[in-house]
Coordinates of C-alpha atoms in Angstrom, one line a residue:
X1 CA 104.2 33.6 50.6
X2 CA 103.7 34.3 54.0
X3 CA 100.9 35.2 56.0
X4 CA 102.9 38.8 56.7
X5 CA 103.7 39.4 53.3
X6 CA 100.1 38.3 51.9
X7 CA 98.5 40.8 54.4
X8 CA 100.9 43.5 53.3
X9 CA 101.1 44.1 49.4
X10 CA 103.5 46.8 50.6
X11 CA 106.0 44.0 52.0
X12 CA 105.3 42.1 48.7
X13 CA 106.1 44.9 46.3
X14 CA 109.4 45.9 48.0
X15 CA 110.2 42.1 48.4
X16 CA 109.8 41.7 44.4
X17 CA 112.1 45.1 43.5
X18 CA 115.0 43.9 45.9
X19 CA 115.4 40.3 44.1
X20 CA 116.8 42.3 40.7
X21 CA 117.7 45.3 39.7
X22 CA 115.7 44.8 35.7
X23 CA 112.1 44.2 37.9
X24 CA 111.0 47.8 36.9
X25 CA 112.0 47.4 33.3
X26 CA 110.6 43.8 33.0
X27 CA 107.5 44.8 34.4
X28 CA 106.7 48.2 32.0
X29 CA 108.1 46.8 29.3
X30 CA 109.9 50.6 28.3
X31 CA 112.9 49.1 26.8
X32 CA 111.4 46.7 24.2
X33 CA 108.5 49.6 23.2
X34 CA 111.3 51.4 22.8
X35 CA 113.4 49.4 20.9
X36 CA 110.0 48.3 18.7
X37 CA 109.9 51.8 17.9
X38 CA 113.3 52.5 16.8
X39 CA 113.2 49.6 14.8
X40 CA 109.8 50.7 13.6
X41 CA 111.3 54.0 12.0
X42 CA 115.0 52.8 11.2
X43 CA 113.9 50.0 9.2
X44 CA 111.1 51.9 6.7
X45 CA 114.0 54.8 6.6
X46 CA 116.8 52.7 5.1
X47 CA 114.0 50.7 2.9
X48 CA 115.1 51.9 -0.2
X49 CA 112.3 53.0 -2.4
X50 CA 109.9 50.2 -3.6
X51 CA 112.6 47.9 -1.9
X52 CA 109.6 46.4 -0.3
X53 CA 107.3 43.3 -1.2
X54 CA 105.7 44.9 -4.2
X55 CA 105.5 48.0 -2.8
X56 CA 104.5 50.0 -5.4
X57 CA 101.6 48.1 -6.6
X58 CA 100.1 48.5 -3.1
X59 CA 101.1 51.9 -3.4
X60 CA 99.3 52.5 -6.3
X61 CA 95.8 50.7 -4.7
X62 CA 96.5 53.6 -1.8
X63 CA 96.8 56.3 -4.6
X64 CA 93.6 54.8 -6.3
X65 CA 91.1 55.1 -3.3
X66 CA 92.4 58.7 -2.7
X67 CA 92.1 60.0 -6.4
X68 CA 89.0 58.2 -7.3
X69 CA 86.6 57.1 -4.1
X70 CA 86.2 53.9 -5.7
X71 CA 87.8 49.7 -5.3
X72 CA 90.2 48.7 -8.0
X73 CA 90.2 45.7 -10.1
X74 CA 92.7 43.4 -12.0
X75 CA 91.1 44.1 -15.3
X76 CA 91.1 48.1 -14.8
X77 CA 93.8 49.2 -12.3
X78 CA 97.0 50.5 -13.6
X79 CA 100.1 52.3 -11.9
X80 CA 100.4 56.1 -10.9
X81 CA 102.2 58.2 -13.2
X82 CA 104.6 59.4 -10.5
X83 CA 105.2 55.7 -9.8
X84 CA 106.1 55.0 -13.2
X85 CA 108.6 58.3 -13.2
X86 CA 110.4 57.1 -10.0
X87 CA 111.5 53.8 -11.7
X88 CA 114.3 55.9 -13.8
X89 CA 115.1 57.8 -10.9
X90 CA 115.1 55.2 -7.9
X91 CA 117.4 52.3 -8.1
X92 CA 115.7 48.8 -7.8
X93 CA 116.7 45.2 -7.3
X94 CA 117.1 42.4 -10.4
X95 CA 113.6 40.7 -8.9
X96 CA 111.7 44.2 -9.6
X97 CA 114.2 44.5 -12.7
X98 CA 112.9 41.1 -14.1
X99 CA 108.8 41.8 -12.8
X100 CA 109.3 46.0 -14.6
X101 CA 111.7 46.0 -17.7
X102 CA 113.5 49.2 -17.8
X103 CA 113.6 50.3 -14.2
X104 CA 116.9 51.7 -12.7
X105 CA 119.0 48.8 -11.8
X106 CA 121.4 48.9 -8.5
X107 CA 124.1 48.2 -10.7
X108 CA 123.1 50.6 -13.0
X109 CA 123.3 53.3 -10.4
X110 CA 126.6 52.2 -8.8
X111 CA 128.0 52.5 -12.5
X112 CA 126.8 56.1 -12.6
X113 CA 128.9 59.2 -11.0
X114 CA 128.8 61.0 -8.2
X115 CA 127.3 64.0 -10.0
X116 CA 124.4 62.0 -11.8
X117 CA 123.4 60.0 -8.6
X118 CA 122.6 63.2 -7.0
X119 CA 120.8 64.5 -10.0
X120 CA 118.6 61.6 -9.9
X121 CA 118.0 61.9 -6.4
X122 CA 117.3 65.7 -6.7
X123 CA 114.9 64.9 -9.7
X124 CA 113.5 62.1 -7.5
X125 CA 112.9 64.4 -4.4
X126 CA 110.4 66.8 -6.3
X127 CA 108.3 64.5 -7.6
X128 CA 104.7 65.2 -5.8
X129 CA 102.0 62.0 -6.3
X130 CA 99.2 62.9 -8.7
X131 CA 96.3 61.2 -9.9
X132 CA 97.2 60.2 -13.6
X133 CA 97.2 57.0 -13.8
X134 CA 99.9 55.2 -17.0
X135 CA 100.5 51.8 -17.7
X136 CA 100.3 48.3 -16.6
X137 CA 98.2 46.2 -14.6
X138 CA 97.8 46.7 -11.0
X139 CA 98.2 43.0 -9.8
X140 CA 97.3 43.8 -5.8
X141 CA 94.0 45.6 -7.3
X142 CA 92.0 42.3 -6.0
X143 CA 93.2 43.0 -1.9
X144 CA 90.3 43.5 0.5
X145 CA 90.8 47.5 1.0
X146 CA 90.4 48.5 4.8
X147 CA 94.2 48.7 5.4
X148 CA 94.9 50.4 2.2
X149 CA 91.7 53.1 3.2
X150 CA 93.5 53.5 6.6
X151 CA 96.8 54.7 4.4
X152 CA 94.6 56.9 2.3
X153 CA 93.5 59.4 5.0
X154 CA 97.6 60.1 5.2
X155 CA 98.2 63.5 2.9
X156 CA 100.2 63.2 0.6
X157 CA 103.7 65.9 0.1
X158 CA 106.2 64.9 -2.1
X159 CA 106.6 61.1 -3.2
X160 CA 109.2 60.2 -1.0
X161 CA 107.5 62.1 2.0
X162 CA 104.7 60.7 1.5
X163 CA 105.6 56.5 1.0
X164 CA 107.9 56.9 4.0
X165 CA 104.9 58.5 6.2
X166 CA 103.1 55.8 4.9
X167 CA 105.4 53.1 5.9
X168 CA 106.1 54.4 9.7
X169 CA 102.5 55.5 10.3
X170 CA 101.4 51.9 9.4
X171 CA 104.8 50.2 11.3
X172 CA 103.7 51.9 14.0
X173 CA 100.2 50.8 14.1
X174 CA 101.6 47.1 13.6
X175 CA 103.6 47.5 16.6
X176 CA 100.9 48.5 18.8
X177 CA 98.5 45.5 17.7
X178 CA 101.3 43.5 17.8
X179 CA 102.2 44.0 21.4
X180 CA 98.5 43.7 22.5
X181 CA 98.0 40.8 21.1
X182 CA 100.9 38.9 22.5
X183 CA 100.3 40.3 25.9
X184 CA 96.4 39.3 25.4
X185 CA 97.8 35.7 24.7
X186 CA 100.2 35.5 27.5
X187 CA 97.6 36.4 30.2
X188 CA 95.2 34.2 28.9
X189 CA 98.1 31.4 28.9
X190 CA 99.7 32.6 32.1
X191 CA 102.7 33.1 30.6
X192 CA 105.2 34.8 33.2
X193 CA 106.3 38.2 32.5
X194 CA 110.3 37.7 31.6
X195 CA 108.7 34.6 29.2
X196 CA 106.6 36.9 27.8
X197 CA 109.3 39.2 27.4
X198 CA 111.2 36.6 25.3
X199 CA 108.5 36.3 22.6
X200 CA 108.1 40.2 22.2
X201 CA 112.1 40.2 21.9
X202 CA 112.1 37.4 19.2
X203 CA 109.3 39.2 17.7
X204 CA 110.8 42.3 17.2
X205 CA 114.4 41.1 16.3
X206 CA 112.9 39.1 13.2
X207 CA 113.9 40.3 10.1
X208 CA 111.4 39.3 8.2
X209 CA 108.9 40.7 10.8
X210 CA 109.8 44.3 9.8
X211 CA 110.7 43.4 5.9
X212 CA 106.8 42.4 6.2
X213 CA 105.3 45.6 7.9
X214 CA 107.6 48.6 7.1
X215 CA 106.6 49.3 3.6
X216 CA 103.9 50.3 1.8
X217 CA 101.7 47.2 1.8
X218 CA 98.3 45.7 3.3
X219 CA 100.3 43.3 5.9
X220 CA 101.4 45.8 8.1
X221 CA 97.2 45.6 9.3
X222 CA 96.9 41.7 8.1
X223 CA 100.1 40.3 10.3
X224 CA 99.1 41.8 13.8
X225 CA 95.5 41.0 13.0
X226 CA 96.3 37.3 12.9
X227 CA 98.3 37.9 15.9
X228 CA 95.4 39.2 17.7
X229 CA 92.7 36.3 15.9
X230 CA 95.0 33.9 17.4
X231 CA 94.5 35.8 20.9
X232 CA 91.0 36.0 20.9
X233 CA 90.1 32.4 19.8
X234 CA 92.5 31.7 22.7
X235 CA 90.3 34.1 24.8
X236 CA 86.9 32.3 24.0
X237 CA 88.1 29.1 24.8
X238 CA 89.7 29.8 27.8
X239 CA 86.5 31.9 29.5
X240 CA 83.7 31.7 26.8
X241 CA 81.6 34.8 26.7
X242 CA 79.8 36.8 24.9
X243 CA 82.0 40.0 24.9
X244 CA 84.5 37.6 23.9
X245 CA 82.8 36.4 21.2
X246 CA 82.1 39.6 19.6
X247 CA 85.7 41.0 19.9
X248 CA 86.5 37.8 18.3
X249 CA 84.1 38.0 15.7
X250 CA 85.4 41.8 15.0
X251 CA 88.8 40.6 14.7
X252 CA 87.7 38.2 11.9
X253 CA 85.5 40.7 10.2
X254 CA 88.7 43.2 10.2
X255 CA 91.1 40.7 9.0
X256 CA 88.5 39.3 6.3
X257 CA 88.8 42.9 5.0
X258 CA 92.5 42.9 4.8
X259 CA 93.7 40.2 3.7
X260 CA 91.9 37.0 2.1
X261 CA 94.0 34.5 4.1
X262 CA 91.5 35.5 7.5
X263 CA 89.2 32.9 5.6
X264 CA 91.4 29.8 7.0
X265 CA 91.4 31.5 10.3
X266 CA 87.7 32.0 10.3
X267 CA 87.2 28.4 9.2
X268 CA 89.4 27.6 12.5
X269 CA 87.4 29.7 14.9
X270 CA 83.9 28.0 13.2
X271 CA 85.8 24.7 14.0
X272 CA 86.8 25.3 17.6
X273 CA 84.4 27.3 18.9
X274 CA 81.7 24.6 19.0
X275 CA 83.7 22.4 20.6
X276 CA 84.9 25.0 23.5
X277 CA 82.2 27.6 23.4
X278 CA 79.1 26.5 21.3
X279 CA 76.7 28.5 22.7
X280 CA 78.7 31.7 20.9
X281 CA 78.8 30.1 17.6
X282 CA 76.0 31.9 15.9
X283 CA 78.0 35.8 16.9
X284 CA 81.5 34.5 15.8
X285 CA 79.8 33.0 12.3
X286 CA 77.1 35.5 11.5
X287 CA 78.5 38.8 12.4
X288 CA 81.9 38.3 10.2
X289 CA 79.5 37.0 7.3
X290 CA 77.4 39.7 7.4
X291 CA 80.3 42.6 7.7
X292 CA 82.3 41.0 4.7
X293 CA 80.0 38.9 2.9
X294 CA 79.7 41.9 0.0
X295 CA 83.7 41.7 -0.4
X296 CA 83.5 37.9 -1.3
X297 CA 80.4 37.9 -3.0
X298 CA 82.6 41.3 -5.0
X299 CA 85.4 38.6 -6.3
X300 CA 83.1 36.1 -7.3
X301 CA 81.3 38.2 -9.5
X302 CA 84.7 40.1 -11.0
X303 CA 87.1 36.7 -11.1
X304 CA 85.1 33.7 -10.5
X305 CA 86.3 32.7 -7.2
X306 CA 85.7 33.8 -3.5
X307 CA 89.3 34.9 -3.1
X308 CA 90.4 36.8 -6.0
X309 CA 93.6 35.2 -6.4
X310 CA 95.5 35.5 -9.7
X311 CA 96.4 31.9 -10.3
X312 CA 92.8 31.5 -10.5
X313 CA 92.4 33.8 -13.4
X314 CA 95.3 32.1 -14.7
X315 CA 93.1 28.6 -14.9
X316 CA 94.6 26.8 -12.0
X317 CA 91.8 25.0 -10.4
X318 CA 91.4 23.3 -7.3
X319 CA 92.0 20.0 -8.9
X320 CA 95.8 21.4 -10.2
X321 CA 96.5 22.3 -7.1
X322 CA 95.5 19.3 -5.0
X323 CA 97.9 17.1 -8.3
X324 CA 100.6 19.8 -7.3
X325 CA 100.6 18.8 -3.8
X326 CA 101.1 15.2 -4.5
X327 CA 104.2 15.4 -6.4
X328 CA 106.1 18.4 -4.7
X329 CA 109.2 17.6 -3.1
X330 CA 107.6 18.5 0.9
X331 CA 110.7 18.7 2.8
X332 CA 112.8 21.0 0.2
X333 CA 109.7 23.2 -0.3
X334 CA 109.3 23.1 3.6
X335 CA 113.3 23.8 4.2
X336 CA 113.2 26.9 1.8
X337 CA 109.9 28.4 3.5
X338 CA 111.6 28.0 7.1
X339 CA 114.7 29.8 5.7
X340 CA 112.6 32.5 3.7
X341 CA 110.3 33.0 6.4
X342 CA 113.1 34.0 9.2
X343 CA 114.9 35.9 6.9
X344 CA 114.5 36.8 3.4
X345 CA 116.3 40.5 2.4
X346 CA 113.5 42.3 1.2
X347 CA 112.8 42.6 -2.6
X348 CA 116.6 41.8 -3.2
X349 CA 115.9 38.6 -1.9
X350 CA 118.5 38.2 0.0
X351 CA 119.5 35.3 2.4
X352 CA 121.6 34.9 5.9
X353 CA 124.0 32.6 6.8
X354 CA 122.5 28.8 6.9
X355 CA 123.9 27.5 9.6
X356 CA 122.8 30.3 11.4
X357 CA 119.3 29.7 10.7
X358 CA 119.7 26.4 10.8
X359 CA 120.6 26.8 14.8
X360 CA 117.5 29.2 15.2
X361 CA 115.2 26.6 13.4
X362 CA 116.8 23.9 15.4
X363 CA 116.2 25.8 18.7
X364 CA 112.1 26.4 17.4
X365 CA 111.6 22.5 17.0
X366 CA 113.1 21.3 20.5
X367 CA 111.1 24.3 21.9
X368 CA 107.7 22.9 20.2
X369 CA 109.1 19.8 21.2
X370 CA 109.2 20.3 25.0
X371 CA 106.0 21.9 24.5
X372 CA 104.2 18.5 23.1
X373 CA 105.9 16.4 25.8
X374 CA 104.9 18.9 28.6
X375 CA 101.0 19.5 27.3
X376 CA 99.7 16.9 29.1
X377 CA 100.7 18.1 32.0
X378 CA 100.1 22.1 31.1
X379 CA 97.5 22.1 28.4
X380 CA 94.8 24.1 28.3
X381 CA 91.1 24.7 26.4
X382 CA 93.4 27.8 25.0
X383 CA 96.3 26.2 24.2
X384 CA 94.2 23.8 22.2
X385 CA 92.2 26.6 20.5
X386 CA 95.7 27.9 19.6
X387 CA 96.8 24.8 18.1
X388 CA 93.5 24.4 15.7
X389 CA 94.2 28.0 14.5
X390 CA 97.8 27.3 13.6
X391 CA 97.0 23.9 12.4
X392 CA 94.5 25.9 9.8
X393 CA 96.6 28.2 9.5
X394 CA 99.5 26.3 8.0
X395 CA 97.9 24.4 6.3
X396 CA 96.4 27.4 4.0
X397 CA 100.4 28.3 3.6
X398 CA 100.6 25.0 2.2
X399 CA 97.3 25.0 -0.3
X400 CA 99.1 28.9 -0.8
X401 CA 102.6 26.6 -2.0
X402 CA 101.1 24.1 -3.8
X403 CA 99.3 26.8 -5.9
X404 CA 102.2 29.0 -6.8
X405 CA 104.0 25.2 -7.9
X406 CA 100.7 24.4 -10.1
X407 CA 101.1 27.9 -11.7
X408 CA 104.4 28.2 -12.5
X409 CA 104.7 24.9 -13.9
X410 CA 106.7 23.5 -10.7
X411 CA 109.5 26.5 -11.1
X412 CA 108.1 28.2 -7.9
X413 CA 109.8 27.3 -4.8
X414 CA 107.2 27.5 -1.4
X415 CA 104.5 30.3 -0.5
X416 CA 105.3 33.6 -0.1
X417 CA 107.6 34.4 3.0
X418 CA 105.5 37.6 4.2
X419 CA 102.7 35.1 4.4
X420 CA 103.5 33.1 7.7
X421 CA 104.5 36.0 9.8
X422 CA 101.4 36.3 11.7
X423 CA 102.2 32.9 13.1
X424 CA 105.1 34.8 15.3
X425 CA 103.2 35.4 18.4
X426 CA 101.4 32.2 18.5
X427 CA 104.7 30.0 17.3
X428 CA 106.7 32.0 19.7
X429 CA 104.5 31.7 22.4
X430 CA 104.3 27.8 22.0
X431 CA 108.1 27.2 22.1
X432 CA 108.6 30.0 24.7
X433 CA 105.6 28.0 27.2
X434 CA 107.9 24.5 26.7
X435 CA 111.4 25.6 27.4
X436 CA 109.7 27.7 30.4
X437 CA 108.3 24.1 31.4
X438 CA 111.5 22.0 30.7
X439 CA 113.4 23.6 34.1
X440 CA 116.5 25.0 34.2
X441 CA 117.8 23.7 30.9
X442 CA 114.9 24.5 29.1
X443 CA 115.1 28.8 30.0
X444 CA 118.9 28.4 29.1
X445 CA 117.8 26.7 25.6
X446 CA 115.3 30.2 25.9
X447 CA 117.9 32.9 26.9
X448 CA 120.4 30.8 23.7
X449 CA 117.2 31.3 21.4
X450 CA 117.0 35.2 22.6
X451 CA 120.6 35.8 22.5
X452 CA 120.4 34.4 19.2
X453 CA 118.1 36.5 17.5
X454 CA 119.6 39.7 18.7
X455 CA 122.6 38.7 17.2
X456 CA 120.7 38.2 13.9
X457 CA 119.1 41.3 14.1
X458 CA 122.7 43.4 14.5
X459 CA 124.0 41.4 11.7
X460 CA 121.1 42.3 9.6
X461 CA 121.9 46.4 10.3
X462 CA 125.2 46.1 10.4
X463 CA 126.6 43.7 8.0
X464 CA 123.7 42.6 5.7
X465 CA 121.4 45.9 5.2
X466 CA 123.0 49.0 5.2
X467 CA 126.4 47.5 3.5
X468 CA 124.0 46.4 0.7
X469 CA 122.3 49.7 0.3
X470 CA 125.9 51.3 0.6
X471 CA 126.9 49.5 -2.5
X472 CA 128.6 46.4 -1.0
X473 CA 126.8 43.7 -2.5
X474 CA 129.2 41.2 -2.8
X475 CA 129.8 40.0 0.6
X476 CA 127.4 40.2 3.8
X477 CA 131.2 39.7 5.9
X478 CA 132.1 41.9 8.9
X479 CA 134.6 43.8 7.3
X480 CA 131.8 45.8 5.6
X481 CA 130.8 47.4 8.8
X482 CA 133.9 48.9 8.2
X483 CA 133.9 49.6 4.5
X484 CA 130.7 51.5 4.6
X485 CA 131.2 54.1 7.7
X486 CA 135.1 54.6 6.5
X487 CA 133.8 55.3 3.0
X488 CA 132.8 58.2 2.0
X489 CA 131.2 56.4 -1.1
X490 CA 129.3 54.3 1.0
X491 CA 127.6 57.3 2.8
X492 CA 127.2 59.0 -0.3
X493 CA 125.1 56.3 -2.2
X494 CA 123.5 55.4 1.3
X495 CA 121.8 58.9 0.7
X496 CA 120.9 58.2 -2.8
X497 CA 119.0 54.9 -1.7
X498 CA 118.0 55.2 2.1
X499 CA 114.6 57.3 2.4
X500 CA 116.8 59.6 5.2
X501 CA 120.0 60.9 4.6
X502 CA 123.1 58.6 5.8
X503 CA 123.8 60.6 8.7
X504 CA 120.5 60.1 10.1
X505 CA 120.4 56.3 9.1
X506 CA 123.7 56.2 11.3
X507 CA 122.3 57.4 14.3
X508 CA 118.8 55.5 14.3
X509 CA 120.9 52.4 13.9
X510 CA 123.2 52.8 16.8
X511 CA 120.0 54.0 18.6
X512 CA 118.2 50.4 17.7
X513 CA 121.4 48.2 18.2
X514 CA 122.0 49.5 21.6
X515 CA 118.3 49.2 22.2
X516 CA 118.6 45.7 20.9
X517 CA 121.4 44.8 23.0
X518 CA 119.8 46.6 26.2
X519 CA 116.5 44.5 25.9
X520 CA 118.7 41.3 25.1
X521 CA 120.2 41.8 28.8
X522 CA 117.1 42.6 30.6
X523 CA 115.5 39.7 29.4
X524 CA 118.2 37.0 29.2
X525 CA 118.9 38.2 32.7
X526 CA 115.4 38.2 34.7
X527 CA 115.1 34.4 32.7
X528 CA 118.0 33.5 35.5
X529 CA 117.2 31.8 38.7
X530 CA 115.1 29.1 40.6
X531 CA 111.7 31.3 39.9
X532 CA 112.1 33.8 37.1
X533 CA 109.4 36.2 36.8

């Protein structure tokens, strides 16, 4: 810079507009909110009812704090009536299929006519959510409540009204947090603005990212949350303080009432903040203990155990789990989590193409890879703050897979997908910080790793969702693009299934692609050049 142009911010600012054309856009950021948000409605629209990760079991928890003020629990909680009702009228997958018996099979409803479809569907549209409660067990009745109370202020109109205003209002929401915390993280990194740019675009082309918020469920608050724990123990380190401290103990005591996984990243922020910022230990320990202590103290008196869990009421112990992870086969269970955890198709449990996951998970390791053999150089009190909380992180995904094995008897393959998504912005981050230290060949291997999750995001609109929810099942190949918007049977079951007519599903699709495609270009380009911003 010279001494002209550092006297004269006026020179400066003109200077930075005339290098490219996508400097505006890079620097508000107005294409990818936009595209978030697009997503953020498309994707909860074309969710077929209960589609999502057992959706209507947090469903029901909402429906329970509204009609009856009071928590649920495993031994008491059953399903809402209109719930129950939908299950004849709504078509579901064979994983809900084997979890309900008697529900409304997709094949079952493809068999059906023309005529009796829409029946169902007009039968489905009028029901309105009441307060009687009918049969079965509520299994999700042991989830901390605060994002389920958030859901509950929402009126409710008709059931299908009401679950889809549910799943945007609370998409929404997780965009938001989402985007703060990973532009909280890449300030307190220094991350430049097109890198940053890259992790939001990976972020909100994932698949699984949206298969994990969009629905009726507690992670749409828990998944950002971890986003934004990760930012603030980051924070702390980097310029302890006591404002810090606080907004990071909030962020704990928030995420300790969603979801009971915020204990492994409370135990990480206990471990690393003595060693970065022990002055602040007493606020980031005491303040979460004393906000949620009565939610933990709650599960130990109703199930024995500070989590809740159900494998515990089940009898698996600490000791079964700790055998379990001694004779799992590691690298299978770790190969199916990667593969689940980029992209699983919602409750029909779907899959992509391997070796196209394969190439994105390839891309990920020599990423983290440059990043290892460029910390030395680069590292940071934050970074390493970061690493403790992934490291903890992780490694309760892992206790979480062992479990599941020591449960099932070893049947159970890996943790839950929706479980590791909160690592996005962190894991993102990391790879995104060593191609942008790895030169010129590293931001190409970063623009190849952007390109390549747009394209995975179009395939999963065009060719693997809506195709499946248009009735072609049998094979996620580009000829169904064309099969479902030539076919009038396509469209027709697409509005038996989608939450919004087909016509509307059309046009919030090519809305989100072009979008997609329009974010892809800004940021692959402004990641060109000697000194990218």
């Amino acid at each position: 810079m010279t001494v002209a142009s550092a006297a004269c911010p006026h020179h400066r600012k003109r200077q930075f507009r005339s290098r490219n054309p996508f400097d505006y856009l890079v620097r508000s950021r107005i294409v990818l909110v936009a595209f978030a948000i697009s997503c953020g409605v498309l994707y909860p629209a074309l969710l077929p009812l209960w589609e999502g990760f057992d959706e209507p079991f947090h469903y029901s928890y909402v429906r329970h704090l509204t009609c009856t003020g009071t928590l649920p629990t495993l031994t008491q909680s059953s399903l809402s009536a209109e719930i129950v009702a939908s299950f004849q009228l709504a078509p579901q997958s064979l994983s809900v299929a084997q979890n309900i018996p008697g529900v409304l099979t997709y094949g079952q409803h493809l068999a059906l006519s023309v005529a009796e479809r829409a029946e169902l569907r007009r039968k489905l549209e009028i029901i309105r959510p009441d307060c009687t409660f009918s049969r079965g067990g509520n299994y999700e009745a042991h989830q901390a409540p605060i994002a389920y109370a958030i859901l509950a202020i929402f009126p409710a109109g008709s059931l299908l009204q009401h679950v889809l205003l549910l799943r945007i209002a609370g998409t929404l929401l997780a965009i938001a947090i989402s985007f703060v915390a990973v532009s909280w993280l890449a300030q307190i990194l220094a991350t430049s603005q097109a890198a940053t740019n890259a992790v939001l675009l990976c972020m909100f082309s994932s698949q699984m990212y949206w298969a994990t918020i969009a629905h009726v469920t507690n992670d749409w608050l828990a998944v950002p949350l971890v986003m934004l724990a990760f930012s603030a123990i980051a924070a702390l380190a980097a310029n302890p303080s006591r404002k810090r401290a606080l907004i990071l103990a909030g962020v704990l005591s928030a995420g300790l009432l969603t979801k009971a996984y915020f204990l492994a990243i409370f135990a990480a922020a206990i471990v690393s903040t003595p060693l970065l910022a022990r002055r602040y230990l007493p606020t980031v320990a005491a303040l979460p203990v004393l906000v949620c202590g009565w939610w933990y103290w709650r599960n130990i008196t109703l199930y024995g155990n500070i989590t809740g869990m159900q494998e515990s009421l089940h009898g698996t112990t600490a000791t079964d789990v700790l055998r379990a992870a001694t004779v799992m086969d590691w690298p299978r269970h770790i190969g199916h989590m990667a593969h689940a955890t980029f992209w699983t198709g919602n409750n029909s449990f779907g899959a992509f193409s391997n070796t196209t996951v394969n190439l994105v998970l390839i891309l990920l390791f020599i990423g983290f890879v440059s990043y290892l053999l460029t910390i030395k150089s680069y590292g940071t009190r934050a970074e390493f703050s970061l690493a403790v909380g992934v490291a903890f992180f992780v490694t309760a995904i892992a206790w979480s897979a062992a479990t599941s094995y020591a449960d099932s008897g070893g049947i159970t393959m890996g943790a839950s997908p929706w479980y590791a998504q909160g690592l996005l912005a962190p894991v993102l981050t990391i790879v995104t910080l060593g191609f942008w230290r790895s030169g010129r060949l590293g931001r190409f291997l970063l623009q190849l790793q952007c390109a390549l999750w747009t394209w995975v995001l179009l395939l999963t609109f065009a060719v693997k969702l809506i195709p499946l929810y248009s009735g072609h099942a049998a094979r996620g190949k580009l000829q169904n693009l064309w099969s479902f918007t030539g076919s009038g049977k396509g469209s027709e079951i697409l509005n038996h299934t989608a939450m919004l007519p087909s016509a509307a599903i059309y046009g919030l699709t090519f809305l989100t692609l072009l979008l997609s495609l329009l974010s892809a270009a800004v940021t692959i380009t402004t990641l060109t050049g000697k000194n990218p911003r």
